[in-house]
mmCIF file of C-alpha atoms in Angstrom:
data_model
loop_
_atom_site.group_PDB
_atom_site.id
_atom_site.type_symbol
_atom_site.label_atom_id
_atom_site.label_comp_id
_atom_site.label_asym_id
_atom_site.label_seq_id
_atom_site.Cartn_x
_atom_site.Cartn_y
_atom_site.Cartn_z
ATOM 1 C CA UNK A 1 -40.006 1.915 -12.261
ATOM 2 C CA UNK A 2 -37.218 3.820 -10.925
ATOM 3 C CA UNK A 3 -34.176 3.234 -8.752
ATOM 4 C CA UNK A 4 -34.097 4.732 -5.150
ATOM 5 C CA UNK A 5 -31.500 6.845 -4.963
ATOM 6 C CA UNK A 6 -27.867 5.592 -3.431
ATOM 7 C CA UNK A 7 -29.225 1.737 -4.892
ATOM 8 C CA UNK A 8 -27.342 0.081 -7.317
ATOM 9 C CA UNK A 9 -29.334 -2.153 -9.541
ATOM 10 C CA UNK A 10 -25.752 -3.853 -10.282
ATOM 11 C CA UNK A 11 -25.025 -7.450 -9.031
ATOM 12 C CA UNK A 12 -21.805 -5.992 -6.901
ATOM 13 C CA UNK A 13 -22.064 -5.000 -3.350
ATOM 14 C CA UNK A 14 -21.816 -1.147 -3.224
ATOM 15 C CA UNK A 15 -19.677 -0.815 -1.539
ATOM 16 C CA UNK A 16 -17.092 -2.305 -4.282
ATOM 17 C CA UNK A 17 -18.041 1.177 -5.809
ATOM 18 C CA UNK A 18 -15.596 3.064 -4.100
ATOM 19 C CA UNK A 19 -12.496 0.442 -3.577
ATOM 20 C CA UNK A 20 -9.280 1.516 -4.275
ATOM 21 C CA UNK A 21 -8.068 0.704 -7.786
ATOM 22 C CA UNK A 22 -4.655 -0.491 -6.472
ATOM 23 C CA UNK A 23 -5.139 -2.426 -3.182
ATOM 24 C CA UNK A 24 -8.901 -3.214 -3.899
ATOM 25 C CA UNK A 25 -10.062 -1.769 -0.359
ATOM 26 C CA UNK A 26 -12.283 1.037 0.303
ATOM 27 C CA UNK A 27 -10.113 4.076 -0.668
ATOM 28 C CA UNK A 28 -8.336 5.870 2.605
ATOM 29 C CA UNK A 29 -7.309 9.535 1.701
ATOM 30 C CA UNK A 30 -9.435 8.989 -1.626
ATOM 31 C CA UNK A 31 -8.251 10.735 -4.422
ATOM 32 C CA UNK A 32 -10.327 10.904 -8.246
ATOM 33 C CA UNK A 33 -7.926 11.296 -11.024
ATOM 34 C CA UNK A 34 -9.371 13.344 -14.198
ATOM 35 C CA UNK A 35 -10.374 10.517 -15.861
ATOM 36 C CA UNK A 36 -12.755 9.693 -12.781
ATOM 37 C CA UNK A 37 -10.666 6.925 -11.252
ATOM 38 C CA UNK A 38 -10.350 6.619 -7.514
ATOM 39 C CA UNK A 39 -7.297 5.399 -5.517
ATOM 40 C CA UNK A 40 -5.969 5.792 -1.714
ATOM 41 C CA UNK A 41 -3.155 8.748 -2.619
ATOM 42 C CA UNK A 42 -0.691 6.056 -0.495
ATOM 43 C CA UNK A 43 -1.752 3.851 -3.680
ATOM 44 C CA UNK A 44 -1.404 6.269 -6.109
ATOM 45 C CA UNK A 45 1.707 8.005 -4.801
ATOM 46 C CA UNK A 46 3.749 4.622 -4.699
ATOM 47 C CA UNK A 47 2.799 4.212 -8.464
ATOM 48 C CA UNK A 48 3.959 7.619 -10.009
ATOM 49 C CA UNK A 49 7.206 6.806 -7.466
ATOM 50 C CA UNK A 50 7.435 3.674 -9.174
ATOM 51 C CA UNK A 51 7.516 5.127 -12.879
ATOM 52 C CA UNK A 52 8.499 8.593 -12.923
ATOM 53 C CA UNK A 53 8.945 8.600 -16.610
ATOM 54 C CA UNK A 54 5.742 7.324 -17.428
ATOM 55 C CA UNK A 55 2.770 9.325 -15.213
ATOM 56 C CA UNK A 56 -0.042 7.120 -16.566
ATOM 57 C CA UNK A 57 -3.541 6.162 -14.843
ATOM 58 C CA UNK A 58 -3.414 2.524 -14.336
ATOM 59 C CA UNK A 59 -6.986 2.426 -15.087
ATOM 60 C CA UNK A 60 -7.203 4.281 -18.600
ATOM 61 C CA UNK A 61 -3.656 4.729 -19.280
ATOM 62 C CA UNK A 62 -4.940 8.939 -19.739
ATOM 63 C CA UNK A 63 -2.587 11.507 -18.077
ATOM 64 C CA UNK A 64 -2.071 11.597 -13.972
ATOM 65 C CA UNK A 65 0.017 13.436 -11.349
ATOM 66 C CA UNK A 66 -0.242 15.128 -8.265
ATOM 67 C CA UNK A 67 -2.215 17.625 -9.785
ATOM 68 C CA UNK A 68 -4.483 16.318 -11.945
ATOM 69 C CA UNK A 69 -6.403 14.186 -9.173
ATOM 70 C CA UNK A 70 -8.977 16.196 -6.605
ATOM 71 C CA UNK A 71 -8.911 14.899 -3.034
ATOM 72 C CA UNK A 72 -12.523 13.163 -1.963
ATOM 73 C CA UNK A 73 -13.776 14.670 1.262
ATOM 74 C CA UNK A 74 -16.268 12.936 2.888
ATOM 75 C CA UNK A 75 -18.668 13.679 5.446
ATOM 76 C CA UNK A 76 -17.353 11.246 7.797
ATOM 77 C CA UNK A 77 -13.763 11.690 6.885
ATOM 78 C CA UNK A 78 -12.079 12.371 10.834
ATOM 79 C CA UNK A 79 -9.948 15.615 9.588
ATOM 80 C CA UNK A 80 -10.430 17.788 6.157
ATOM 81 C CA UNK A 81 -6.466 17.468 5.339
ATOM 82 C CA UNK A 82 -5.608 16.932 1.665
ATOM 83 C CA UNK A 83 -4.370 13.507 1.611
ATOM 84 C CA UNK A 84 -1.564 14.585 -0.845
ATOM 85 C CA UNK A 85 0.102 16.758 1.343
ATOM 86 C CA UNK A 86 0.679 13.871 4.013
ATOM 87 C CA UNK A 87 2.786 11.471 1.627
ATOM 88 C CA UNK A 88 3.451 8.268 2.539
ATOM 89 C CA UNK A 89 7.489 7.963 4.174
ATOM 90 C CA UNK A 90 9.357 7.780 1.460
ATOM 91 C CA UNK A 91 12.652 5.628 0.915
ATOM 92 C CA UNK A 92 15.293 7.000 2.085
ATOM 93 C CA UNK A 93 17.741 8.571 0.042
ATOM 94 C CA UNK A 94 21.166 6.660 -0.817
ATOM 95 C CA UNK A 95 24.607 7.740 -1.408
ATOM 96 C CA UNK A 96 26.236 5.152 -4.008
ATOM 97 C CA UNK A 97 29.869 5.371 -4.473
ATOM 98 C CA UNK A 98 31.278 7.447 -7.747
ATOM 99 C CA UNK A 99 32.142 5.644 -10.781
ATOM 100 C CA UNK A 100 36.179 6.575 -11.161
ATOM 101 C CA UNK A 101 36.032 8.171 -13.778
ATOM 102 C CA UNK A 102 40.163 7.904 -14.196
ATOM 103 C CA UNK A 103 39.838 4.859 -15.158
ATOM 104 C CA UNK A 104 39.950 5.566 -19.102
ATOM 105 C CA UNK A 105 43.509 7.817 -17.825
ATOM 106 C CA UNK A 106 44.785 5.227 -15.731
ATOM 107 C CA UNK A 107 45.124 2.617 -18.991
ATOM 108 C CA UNK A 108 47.185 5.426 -20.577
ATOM 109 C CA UNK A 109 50.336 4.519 -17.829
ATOM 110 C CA UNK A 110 52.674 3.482 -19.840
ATOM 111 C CA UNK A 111 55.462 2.196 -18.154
ATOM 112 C CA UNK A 112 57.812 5.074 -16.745
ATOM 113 C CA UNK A 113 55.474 7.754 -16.023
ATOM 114 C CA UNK A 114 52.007 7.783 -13.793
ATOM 115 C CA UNK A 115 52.407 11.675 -13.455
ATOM 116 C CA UNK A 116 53.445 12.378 -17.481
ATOM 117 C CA UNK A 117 50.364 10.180 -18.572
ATOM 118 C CA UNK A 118 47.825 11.887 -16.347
ATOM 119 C CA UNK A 119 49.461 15.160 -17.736
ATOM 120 C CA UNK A 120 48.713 14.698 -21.148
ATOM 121 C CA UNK A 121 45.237 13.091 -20.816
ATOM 122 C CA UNK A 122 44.581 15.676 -19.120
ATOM 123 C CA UNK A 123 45.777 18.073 -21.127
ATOM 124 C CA UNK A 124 43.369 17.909 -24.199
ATOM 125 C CA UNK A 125 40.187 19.118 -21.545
ATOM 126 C CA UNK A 126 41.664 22.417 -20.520
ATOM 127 C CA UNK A 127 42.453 23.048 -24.121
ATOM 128 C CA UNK A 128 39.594 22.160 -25.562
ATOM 129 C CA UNK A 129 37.517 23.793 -23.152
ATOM 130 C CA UNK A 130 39.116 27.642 -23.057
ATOM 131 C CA UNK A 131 39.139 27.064 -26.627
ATOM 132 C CA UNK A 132 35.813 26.661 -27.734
ATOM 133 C CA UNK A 133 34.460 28.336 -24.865
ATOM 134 C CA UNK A 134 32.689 25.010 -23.443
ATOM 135 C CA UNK A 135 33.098 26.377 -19.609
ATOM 136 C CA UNK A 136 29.688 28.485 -19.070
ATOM 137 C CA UNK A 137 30.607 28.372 -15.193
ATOM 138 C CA UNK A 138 32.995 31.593 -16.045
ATOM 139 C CA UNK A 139 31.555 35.215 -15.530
ATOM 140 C CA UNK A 140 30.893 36.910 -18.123
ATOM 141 C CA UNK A 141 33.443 39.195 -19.549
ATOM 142 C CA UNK A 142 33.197 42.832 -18.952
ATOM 143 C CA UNK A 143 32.099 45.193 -21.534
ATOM 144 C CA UNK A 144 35.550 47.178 -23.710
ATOM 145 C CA UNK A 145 36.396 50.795 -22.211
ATOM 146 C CA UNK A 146 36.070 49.564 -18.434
ATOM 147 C CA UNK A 147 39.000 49.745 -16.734
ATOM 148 C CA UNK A 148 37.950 46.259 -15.333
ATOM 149 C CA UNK A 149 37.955 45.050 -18.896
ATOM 150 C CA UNK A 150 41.973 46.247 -20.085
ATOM 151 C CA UNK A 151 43.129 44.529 -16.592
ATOM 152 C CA UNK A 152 41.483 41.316 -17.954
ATOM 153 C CA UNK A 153 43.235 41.519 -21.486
ATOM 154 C CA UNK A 154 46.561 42.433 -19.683
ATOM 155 C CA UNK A 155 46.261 39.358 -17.243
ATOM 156 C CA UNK A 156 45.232 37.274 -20.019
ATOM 157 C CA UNK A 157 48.086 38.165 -22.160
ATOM 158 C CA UNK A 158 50.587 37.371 -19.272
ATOM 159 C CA UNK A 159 48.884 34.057 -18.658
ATOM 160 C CA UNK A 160 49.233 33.355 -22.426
ATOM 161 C CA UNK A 161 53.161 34.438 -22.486
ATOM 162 C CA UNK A 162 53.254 31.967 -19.567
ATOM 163 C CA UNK A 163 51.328 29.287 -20.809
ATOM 164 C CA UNK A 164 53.531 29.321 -24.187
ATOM 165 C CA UNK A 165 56.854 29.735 -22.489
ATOM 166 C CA UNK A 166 55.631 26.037 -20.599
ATOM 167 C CA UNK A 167 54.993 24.398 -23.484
ATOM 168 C CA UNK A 168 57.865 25.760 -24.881
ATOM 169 C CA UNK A 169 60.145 24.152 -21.644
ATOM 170 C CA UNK A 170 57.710 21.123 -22.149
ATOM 171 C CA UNK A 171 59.030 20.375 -25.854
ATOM 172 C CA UNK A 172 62.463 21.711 -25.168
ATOM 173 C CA UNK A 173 63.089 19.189 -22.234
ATOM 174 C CA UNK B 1 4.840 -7.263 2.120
ATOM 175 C CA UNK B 2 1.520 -7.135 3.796
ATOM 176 C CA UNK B 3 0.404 -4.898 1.265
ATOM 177 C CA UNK B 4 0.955 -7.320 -1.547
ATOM 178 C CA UNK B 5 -0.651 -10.077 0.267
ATOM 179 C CA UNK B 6 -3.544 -8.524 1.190
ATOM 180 C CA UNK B 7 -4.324 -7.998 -2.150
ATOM 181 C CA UNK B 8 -3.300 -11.407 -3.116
ATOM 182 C CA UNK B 9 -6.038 -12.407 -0.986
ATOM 183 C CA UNK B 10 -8.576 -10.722 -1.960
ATOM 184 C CA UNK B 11 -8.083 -11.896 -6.113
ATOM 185 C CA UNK B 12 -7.510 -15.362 -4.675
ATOM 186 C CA UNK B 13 -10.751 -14.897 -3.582
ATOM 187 C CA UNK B 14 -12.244 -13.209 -6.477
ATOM 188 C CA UNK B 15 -10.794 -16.187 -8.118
ATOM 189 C CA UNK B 16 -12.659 -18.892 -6.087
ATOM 190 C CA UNK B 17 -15.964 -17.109 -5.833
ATOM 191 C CA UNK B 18 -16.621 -15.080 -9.548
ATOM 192 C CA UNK B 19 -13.838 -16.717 -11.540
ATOM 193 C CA UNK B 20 -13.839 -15.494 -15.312
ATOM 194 C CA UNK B 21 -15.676 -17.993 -17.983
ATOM 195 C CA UNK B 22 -12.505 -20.542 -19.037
ATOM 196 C CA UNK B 23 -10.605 -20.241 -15.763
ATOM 197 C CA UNK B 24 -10.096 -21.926 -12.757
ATOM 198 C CA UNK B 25 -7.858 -20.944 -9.665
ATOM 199 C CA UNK B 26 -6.096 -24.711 -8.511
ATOM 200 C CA UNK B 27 -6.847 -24.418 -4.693
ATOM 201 C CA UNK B 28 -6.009 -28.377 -4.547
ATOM 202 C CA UNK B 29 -1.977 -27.794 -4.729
ATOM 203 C CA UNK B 30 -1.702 -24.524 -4.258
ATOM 204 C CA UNK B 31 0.734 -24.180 -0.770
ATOM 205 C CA UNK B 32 1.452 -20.176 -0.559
ATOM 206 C CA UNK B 33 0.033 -17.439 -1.807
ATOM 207 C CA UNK B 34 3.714 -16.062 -3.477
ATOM 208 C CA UNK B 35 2.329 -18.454 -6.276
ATOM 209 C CA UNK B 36 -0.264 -20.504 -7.560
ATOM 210 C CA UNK B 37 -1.742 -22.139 -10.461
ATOM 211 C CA UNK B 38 -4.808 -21.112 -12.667
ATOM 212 C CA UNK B 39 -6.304 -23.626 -14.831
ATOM 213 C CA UNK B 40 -7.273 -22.482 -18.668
ATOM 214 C CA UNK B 41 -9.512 -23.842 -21.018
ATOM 215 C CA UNK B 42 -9.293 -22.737 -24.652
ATOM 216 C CA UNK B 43 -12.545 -21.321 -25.887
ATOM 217 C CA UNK B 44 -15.067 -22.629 -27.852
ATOM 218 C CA UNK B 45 -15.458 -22.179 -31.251
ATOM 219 C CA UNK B 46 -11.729 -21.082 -31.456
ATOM 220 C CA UNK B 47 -8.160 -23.303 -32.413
ATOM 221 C CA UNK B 48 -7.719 -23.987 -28.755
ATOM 222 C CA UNK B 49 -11.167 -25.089 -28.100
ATOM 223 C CA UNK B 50 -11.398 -28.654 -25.834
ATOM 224 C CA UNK B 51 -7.449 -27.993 -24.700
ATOM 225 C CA UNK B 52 -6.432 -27.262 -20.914
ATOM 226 C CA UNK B 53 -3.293 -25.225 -20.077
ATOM 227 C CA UNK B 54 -1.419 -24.544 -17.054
ATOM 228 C CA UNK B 55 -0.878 -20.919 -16.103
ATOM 229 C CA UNK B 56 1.834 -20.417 -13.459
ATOM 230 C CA UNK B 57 1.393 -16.855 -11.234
ATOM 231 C CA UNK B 58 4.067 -15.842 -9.289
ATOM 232 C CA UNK B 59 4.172 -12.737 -7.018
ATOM 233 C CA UNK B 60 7.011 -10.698 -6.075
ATOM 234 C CA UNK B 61 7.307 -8.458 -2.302
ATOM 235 C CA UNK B 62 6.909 -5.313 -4.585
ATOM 236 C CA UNK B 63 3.309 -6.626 -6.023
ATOM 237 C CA UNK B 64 0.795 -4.781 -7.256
ATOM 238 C CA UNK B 65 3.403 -1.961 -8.240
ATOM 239 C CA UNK B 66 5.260 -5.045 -10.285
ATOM 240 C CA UNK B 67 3.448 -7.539 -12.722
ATOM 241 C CA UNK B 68 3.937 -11.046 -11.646
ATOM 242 C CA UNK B 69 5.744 -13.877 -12.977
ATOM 243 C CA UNK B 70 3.354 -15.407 -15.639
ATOM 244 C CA UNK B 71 3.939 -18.307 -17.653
ATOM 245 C CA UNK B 72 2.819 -21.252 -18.955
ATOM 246 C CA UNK B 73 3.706 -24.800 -17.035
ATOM 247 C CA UNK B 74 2.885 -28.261 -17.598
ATOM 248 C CA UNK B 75 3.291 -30.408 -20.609
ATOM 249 C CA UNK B 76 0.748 -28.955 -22.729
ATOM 250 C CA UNK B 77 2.216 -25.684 -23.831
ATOM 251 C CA UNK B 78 -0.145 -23.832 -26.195
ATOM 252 C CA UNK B 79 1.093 -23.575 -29.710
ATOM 253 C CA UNK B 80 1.025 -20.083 -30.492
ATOM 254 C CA UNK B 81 3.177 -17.043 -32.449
ATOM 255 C CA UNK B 82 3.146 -15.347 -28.805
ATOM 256 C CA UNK B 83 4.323 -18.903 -26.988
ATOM 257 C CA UNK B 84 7.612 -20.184 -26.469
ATOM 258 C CA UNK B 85 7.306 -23.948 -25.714
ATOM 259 C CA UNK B 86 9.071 -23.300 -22.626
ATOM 260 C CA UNK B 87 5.874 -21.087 -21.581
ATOM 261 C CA UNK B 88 7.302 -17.989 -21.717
ATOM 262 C CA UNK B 89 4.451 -15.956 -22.947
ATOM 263 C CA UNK B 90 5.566 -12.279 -25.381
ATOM 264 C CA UNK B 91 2.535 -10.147 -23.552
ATOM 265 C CA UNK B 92 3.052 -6.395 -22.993
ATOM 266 C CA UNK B 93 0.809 -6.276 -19.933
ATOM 267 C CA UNK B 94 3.624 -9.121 -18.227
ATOM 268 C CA UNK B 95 6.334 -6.305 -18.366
ATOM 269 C CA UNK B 96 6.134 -2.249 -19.861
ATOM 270 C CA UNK B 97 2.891 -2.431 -19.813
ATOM 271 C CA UNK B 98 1.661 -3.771 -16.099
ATOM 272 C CA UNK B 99 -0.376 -1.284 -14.148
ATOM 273 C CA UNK B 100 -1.244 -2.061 -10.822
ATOM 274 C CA UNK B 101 -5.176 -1.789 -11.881
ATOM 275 C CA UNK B 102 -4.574 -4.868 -13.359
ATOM 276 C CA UNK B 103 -5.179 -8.510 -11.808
ATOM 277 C CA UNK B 104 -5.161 -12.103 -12.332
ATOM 278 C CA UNK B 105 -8.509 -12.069 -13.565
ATOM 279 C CA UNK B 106 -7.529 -9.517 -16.338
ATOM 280 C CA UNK B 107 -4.268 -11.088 -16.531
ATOM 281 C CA UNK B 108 -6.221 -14.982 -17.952
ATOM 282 C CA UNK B 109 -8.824 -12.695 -19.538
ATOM 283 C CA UNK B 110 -6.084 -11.085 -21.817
ATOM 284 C CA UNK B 111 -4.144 -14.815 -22.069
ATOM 285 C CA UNK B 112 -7.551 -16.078 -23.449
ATOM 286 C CA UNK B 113 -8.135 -13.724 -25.785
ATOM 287 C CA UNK B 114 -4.381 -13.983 -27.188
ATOM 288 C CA UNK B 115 -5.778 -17.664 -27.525
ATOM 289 C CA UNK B 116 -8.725 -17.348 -28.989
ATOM 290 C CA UNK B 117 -7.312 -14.765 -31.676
ATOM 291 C CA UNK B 118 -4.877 -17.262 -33.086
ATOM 292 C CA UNK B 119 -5.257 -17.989 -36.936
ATOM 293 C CA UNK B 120 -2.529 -20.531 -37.249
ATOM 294 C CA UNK B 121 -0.778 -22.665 -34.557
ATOM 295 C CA UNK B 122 2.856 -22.241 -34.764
ATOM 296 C CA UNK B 123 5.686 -21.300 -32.479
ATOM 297 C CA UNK B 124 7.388 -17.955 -32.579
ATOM 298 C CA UNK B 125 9.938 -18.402 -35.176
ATOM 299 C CA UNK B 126 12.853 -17.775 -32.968
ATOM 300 C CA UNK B 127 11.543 -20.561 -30.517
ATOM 301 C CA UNK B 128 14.782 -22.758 -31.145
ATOM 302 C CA UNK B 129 17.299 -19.941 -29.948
ATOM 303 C CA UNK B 130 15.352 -18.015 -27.164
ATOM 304 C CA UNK B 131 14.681 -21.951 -25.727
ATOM 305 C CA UNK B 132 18.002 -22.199 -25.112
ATOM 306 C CA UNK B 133 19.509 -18.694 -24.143
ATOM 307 C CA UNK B 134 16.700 -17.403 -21.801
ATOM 308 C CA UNK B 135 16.578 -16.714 -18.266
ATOM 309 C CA UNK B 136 13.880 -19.279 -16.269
ATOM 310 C CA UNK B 137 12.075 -15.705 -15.173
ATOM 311 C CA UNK B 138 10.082 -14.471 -18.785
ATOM 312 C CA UNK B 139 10.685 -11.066 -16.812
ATOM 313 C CA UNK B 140 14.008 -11.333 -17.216
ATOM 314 C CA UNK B 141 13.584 -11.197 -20.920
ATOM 315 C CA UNK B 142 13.764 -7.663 -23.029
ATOM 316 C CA UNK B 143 10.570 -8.101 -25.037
ATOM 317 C CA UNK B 144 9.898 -6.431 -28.163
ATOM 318 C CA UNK B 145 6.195 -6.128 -28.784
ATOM 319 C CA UNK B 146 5.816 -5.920 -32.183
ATOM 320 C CA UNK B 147 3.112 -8.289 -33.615
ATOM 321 C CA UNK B 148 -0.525 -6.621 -32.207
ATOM 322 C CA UNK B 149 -2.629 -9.118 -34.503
ATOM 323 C CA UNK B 150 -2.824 -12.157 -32.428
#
């Protein structure tokens, strides 16, 4: 003997069929994930929100994101809008305060000097830095043989005249 | 908030109706539904058989997309490598591994089967020194899961 279709033989109400794997109600904006799971997207969405790092079904633990679950359209569903592009409101955003990040500098004060501290933990950045060529937010230099090109090397050469003749005063002082 | 309870509700009343084999939900003192009390019998034919525990549920606002608070209560602590004998239980599925498909029902299912796994009753052999340097929250515990035998 065979089933009628759309009866479940199963000791479970049907209708338990199509809850929500999150809030155990009948799915609202159903969506199926790959893996054939089915969750409101509210559900769903609040879960990947709630561990970006680790985009898991909670089900079978098998891949999941926004797009690797199809929307369910039923007949009786009011308006044919994919439930994923009406998100639930999400937090809204906040604006911490910085860390200081002087503080490291500031235990450098020793006694006489705020200003001559800073200076010289400072110093060891900008050094660094145009040394080893660690600042990639500089345009690129110009090819050789542009006239662009020899007004860089000339403006560099002053700067590096300038830049000696202060460390020069610094030492000398 | 709503959300959380609503669901509460409906595995309290999972819980009452279709409880799984070894459980019980304690409806008698149970006064909110932020936490109750589930009743666990050790299964037959296993170390545990004939004892009853005390499990101890607690639910935070954030619940289902947080596991609860679970932990053992009472004085009848289960002697087991996964058991501190403060109740604090060392169960993946409490902390990294929670996913809000999972319930209270899965939640004694999987305490159970810990259980009924056990070869030897003993306590975990830094029972002495977590006893006395934990937080009263097992969440607020960093577990290390490494023992998947028992």
């Amino acid at each position: 003997m065979t089933d009628e279709p759309g009866t479940s033989n199963s000791s479970q109400p049907s209708s338990t069929q199509f809850e929500c794997n999150i809030c155990l109600d009948t799915a609202k904006d159903a969506v199926i994930s790959y893996c054939g799971h089915l969750f409101c997207w509210p559900c769903l969405h609040q879960w990947l929100e709630t561990r970006p790092n680790r985009q898991e079904c909670p089900v079978c633990k098998a891949g999941i994101g926004k797009d690797k679950v199809v929307p369910l359209y039923g007949r009786g569903s009011s308006n044919n809008v994919d439930p994923r592009e009406k998100l639930p409101p999400r937090p809204q955003a906040q604006r911490p305060a910085a860390e200081n990040r002087n503080m490291g500098w500031n235990g450098l004060n020793l006694g006489d000097g705020f200003q001559m501290s800073f200076g010289i933990g400072a110093f060891p950045f900008g050094f660094f830095g145009s040394m080893f060529n660690v600042n990639d937010g500089r345009p690129r230099t110009p090819p050789p043989d542009t006239p662009q090109y020899q007004d860089e090397q000339v403006i560099s050469k002053v700067f590096l005249f300038v830049a000696i003749f202060m460390m020069f005063w610094l030492f000398v002082s | 908030m709503a959300f959380s309870q609503k669901r509460i509700q409906k595995e309290i009343l999972t819980m009452t109706t279709s409880p799984p084999p070894g459980t019980r939900l304690v409806t008698e003192t149970m006064q909110t539904t932020k936490e109750f009390l589930v009743e666990v019998h050790g299964a037959q034919g296993t170390l545990f058989a004939g004892e009853q525990f005390k499990l101890l549920f607690k639910f935070g606002d954030r619940y289902p997309f947080e596991s609860p608070q679970v932990m053992f209560v009472g004085d009848h602590i289960p002697e087991h490598p996964h058991v501190y004998s403060n109740g604090h239980i060392c169960l993946s599925i409490l902390t990294d591994d929670w996913s809000p498909a999972l319930s209270v029902e899965s939640v004694c299912l999987s305490i159970l089967s810990m259980l009924s796994s056990c070869t030897e009753k003993k306590r975990p052999p830094d029972n002495a020194f977590y006893i006395r340097t934990c937080s009263s929250n097992p969440k607020d515990t960093r577990w290390w899961y490494h023992d998947d035998k028992v």
